[in-house]
PDB file of C-alpha atoms in Angstrom:
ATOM      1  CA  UNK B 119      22.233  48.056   2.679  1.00 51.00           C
ATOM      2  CA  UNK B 120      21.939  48.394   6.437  1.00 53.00           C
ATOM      3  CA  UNK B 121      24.993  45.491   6.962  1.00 58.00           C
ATOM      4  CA  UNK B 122      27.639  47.906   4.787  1.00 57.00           C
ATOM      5  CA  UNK B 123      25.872  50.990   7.299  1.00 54.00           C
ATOM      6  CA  UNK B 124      26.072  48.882  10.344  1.00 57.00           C
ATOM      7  CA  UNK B 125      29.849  47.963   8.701  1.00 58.00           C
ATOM      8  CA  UNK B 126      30.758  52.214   8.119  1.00 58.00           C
ATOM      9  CA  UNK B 127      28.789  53.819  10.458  1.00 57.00           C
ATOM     10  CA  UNK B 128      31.546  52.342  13.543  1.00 61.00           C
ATOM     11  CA  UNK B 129      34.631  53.061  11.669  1.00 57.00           C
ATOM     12  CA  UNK B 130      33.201  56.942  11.890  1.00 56.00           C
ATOM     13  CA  UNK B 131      32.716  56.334  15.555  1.00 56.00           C
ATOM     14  CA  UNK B 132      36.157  55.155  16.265  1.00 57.00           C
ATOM     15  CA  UNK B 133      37.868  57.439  14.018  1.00 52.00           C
ATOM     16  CA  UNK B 134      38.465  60.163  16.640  1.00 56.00           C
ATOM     17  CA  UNK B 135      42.660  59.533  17.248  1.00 58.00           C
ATOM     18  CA  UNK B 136      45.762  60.716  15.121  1.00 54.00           C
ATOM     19  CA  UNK B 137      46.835  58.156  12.168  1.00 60.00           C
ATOM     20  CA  UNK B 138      43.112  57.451  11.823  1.00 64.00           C
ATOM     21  CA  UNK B 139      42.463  58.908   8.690  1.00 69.00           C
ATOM     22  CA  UNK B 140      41.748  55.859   6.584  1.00 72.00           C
ATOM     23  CA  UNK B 141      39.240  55.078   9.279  1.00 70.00           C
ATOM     24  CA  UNK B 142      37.194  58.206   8.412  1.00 72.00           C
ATOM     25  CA  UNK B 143      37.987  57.631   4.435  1.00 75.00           C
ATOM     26  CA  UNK B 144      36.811  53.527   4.871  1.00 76.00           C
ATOM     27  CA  UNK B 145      33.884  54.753   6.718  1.00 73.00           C
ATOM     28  CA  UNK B 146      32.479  57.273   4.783  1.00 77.00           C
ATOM     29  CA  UNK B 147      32.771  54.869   1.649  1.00 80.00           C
ATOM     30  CA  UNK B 148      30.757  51.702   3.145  1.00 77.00           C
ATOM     31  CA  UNK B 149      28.102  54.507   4.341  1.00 76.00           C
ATOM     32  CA  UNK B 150      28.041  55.899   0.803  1.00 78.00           C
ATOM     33  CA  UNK B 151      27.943  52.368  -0.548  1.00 79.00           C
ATOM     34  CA  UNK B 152      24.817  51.504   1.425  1.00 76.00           C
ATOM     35  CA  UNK B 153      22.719  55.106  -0.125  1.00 76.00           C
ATOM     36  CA  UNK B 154      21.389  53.858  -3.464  1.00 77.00           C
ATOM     37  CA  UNK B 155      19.502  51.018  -1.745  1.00 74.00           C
ATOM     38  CA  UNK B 156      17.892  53.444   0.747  1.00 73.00           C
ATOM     39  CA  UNK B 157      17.453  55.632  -2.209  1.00 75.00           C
ATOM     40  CA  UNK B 158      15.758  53.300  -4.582  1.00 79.00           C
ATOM     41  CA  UNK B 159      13.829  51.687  -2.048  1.00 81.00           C
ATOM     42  CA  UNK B 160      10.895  54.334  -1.582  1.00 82.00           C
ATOM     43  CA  UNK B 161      10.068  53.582  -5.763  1.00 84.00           C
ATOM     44  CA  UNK B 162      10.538  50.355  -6.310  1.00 85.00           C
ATOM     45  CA  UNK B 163       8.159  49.740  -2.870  1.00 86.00           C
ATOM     46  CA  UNK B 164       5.576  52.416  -4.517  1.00 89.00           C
ATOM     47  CA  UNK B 165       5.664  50.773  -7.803  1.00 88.00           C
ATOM     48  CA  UNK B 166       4.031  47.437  -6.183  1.00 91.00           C
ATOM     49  CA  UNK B 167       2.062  48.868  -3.174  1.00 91.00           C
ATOM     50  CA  UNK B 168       0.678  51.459  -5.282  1.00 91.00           C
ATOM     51  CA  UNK B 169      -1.800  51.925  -8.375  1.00 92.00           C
ATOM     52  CA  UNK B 170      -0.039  53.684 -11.296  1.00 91.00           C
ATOM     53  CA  UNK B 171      -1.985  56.565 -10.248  1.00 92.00           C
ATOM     54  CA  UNK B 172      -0.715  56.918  -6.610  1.00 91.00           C
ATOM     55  CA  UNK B 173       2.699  55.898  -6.846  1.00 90.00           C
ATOM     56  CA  UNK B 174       4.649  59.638  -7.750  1.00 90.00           C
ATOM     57  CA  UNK B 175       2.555  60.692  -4.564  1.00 93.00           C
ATOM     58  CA  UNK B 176       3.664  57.477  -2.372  1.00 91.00           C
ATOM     59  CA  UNK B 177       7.086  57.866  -3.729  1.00 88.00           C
ATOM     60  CA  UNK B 178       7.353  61.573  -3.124  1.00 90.00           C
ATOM     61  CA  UNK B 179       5.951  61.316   0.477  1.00 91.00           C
ATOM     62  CA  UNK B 180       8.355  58.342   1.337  1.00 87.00           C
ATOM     63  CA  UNK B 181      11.441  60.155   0.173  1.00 85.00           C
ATOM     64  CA  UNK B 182      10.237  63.480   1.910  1.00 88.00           C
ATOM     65  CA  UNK B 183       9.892  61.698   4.950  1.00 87.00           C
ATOM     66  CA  UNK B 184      13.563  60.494   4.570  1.00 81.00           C
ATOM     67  CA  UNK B 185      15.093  63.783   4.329  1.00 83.00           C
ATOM     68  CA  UNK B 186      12.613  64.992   7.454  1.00 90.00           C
ATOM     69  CA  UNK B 187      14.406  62.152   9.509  1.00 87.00           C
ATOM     70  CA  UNK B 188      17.777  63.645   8.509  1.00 83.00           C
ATOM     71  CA  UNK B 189      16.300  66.691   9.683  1.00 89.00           C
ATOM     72  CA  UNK B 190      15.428  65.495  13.275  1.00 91.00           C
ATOM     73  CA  UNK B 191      18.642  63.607  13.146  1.00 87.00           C
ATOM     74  CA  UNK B 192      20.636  66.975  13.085  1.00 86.00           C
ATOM     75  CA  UNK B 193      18.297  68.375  15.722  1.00 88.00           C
ATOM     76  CA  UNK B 194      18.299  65.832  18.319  1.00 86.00           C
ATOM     77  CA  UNK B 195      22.278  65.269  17.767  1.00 81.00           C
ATOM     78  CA  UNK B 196      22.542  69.025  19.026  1.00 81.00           C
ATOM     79  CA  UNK B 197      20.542  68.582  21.582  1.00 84.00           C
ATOM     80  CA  UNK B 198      22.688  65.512  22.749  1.00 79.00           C
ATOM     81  CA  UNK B 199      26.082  66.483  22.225  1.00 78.00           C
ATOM     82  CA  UNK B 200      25.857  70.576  23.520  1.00 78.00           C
ATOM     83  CA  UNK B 201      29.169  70.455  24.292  1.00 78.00           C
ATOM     84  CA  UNK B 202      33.019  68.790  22.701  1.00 75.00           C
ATOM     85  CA  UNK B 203      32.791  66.740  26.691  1.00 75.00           C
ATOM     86  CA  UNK B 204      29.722  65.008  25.371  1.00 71.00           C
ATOM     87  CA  UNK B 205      31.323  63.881  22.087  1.00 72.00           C
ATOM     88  CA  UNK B 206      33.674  61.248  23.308  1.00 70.00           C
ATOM     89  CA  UNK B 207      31.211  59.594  26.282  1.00 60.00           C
ATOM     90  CA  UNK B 208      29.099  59.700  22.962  1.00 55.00           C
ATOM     91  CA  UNK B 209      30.806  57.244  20.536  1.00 60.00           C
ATOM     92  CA  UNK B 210      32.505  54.903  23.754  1.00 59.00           C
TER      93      UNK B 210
END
């Protein structure tokens, strides 16, 4: 999963010129590949770490946790890039 994100997530990155379009299409695909098995990952982990009667709080407390790093991620990325000058120093 993280080699197709590692694949997408510079095609994004680089997608910032004209004519670029597939770029942004190719990029968004391989990142949407990689999502099930960050997805799935949180279950099938709490389903052998945990007893039967743990795992919907393990499981529910990993993917939580997820979307709270999403979160941050949109928090701290406005805090970084304030203005459209910071964008491009950014991705180079």
């Amino acid at each position: 999963g993280s080699i197709i994100k590692s694949g997408g997530s510079p095609l994004l990155g680089q997608s910032l010129g004209d004519g670029d379009g597939w770029r942004v299409y190719l990029g968004f695909f391989l990142v949407g590949l990689s999502q099930p098995l960050y997805q799935c990952t949180p279950a099938l982990l709490s389903a052998s770490w945990f007893p039967e009667n743990e795992r919907t709080m393990a499981t529910g407390v990993a993917l939580n946790s997820n979307q709270l790093g999403i979160g941050f991620a949109f928090v701290f990325g406005t805090l970084l890039v304030a203005t459209t000058d910071d964008i491009v120093p950014y991705f180079q």
